[in-house]
PDB file of C-alpha atoms in Angstrom:
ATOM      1  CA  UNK Z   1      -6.311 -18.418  -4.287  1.00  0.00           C
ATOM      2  CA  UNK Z   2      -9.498 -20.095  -5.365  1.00  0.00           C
ATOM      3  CA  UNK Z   3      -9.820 -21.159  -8.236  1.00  0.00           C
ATOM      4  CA  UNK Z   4     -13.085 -20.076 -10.376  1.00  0.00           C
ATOM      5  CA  UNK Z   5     -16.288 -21.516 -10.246  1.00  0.00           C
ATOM      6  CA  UNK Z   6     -19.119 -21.010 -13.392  1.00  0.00           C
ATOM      7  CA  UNK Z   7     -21.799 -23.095 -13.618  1.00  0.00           C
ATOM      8  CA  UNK Z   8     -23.232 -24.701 -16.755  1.00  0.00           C
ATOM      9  CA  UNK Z   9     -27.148 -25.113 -17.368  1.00  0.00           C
ATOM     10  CA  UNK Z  10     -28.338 -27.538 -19.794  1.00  0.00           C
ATOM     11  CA  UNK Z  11     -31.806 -28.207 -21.211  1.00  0.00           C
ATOM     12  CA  UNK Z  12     -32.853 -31.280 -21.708  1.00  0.00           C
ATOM     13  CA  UNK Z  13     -35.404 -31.783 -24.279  1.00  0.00           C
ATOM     14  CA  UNK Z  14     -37.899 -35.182 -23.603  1.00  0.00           C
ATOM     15  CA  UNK Z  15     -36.767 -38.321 -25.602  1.00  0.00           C
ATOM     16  CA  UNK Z  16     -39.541 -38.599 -28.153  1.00  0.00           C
ATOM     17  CA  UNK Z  17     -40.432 -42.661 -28.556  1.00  0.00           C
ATOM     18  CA  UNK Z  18     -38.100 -44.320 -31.560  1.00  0.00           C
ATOM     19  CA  UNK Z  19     -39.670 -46.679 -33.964  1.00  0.00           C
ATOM     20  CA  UNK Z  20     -37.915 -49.539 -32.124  1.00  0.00           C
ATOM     21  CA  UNK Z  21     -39.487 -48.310 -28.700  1.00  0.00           C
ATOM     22  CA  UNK Z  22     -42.441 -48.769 -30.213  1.00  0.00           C
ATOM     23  CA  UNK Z  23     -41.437 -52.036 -32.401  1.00  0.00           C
ATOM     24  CA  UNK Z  24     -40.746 -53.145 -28.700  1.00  0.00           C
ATOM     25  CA  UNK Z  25     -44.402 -52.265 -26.810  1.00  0.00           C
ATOM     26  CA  UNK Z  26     -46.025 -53.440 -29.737  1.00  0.00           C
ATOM     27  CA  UNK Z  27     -44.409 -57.170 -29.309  1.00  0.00           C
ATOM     28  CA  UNK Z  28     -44.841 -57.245 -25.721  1.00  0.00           C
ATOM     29  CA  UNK Z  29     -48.241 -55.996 -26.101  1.00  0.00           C
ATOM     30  CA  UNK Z  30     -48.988 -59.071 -28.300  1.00  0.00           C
ATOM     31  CA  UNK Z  31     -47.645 -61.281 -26.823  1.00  0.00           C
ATOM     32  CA  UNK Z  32     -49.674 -60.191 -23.621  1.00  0.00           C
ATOM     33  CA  UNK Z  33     -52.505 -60.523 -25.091  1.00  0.00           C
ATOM     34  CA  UNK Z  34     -51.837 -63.872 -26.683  1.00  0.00           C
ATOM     35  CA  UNK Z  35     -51.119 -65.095 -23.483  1.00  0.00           C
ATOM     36  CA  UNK Z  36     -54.204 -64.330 -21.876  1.00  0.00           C
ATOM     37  CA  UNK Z  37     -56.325 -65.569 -24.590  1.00  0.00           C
ATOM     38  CA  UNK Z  38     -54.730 -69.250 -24.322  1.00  0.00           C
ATOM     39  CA  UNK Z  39     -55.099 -68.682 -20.291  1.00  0.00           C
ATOM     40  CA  UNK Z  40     -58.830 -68.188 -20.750  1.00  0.00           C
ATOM     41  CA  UNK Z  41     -58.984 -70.681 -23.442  1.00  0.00           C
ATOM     42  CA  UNK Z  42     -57.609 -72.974 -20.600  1.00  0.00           C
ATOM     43  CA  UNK Z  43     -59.913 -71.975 -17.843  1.00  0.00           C
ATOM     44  CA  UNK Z  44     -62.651 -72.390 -20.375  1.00  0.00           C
ATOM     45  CA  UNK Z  45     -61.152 -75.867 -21.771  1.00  0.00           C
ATOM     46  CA  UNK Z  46     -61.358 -77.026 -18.134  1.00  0.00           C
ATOM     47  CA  UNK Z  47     -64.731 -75.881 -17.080  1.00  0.00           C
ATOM     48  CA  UNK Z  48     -66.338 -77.940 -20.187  1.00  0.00           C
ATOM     49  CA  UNK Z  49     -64.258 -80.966 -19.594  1.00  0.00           C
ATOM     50  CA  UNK Z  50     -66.213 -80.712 -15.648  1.00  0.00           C
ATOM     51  CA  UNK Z  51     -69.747 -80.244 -17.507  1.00  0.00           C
ATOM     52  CA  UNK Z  52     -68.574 -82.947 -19.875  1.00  0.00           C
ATOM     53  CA  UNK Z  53     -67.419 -85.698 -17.244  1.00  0.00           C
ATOM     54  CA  UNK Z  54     -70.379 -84.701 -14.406  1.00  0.00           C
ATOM     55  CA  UNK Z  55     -68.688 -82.162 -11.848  1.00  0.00           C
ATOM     56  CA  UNK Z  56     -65.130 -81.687 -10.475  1.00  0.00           C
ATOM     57  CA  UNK Z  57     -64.952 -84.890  -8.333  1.00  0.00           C
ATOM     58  CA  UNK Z  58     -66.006 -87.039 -11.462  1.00  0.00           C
ATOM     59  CA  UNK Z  59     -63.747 -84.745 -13.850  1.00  0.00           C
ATOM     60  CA  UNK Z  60     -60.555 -86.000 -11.002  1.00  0.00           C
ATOM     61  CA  UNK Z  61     -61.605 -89.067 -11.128  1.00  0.00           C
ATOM     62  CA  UNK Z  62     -61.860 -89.813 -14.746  1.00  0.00           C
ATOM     63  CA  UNK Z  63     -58.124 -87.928 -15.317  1.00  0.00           C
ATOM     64  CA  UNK Z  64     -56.764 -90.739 -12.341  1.00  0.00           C
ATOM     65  CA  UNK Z  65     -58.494 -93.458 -14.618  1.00  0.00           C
ATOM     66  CA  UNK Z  66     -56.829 -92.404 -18.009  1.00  0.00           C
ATOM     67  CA  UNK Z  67     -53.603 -91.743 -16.540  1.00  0.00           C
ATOM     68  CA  UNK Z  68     -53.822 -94.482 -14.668  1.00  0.00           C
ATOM     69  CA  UNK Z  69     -55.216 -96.794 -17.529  1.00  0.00           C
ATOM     70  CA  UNK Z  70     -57.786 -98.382 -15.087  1.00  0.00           C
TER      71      UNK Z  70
END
């Protein structure tokens, strides 16, 4: 004999966002963001430094010097 079957349904509800969810996306978020601003501070760092020493060639040039020490 078989034995009987029933079936059970249950509802799942959506997991509304906890505090530390959130806690969570906010530091990533931040940090993010910092890290793009001191990427673009970078890029922009290293496009004065070319204006500064005369173009890229003479910007490569002048960092083989000072490493260098000639």
């Amino acid at each position: 004999m078989k034995a009987a079957m029933t079936r059970v349904r249950e509802k799942t509800a959506p997991r509304d966002a906890s505090v530390m969810d959130i806690a969570i996306l906010t530091g990533l978020a931040t940090v993010g963001a910092g890290g793009i601003l001191i990427g673009l501070w970078g890029i922009v760092a290293l496009f004065a430094g070319m204006v500064a020493s005369g173009g890229p060639f003479a910007l490569l040039t002048d960092f083989v010097r000072a490493v260098t020490g000639m």
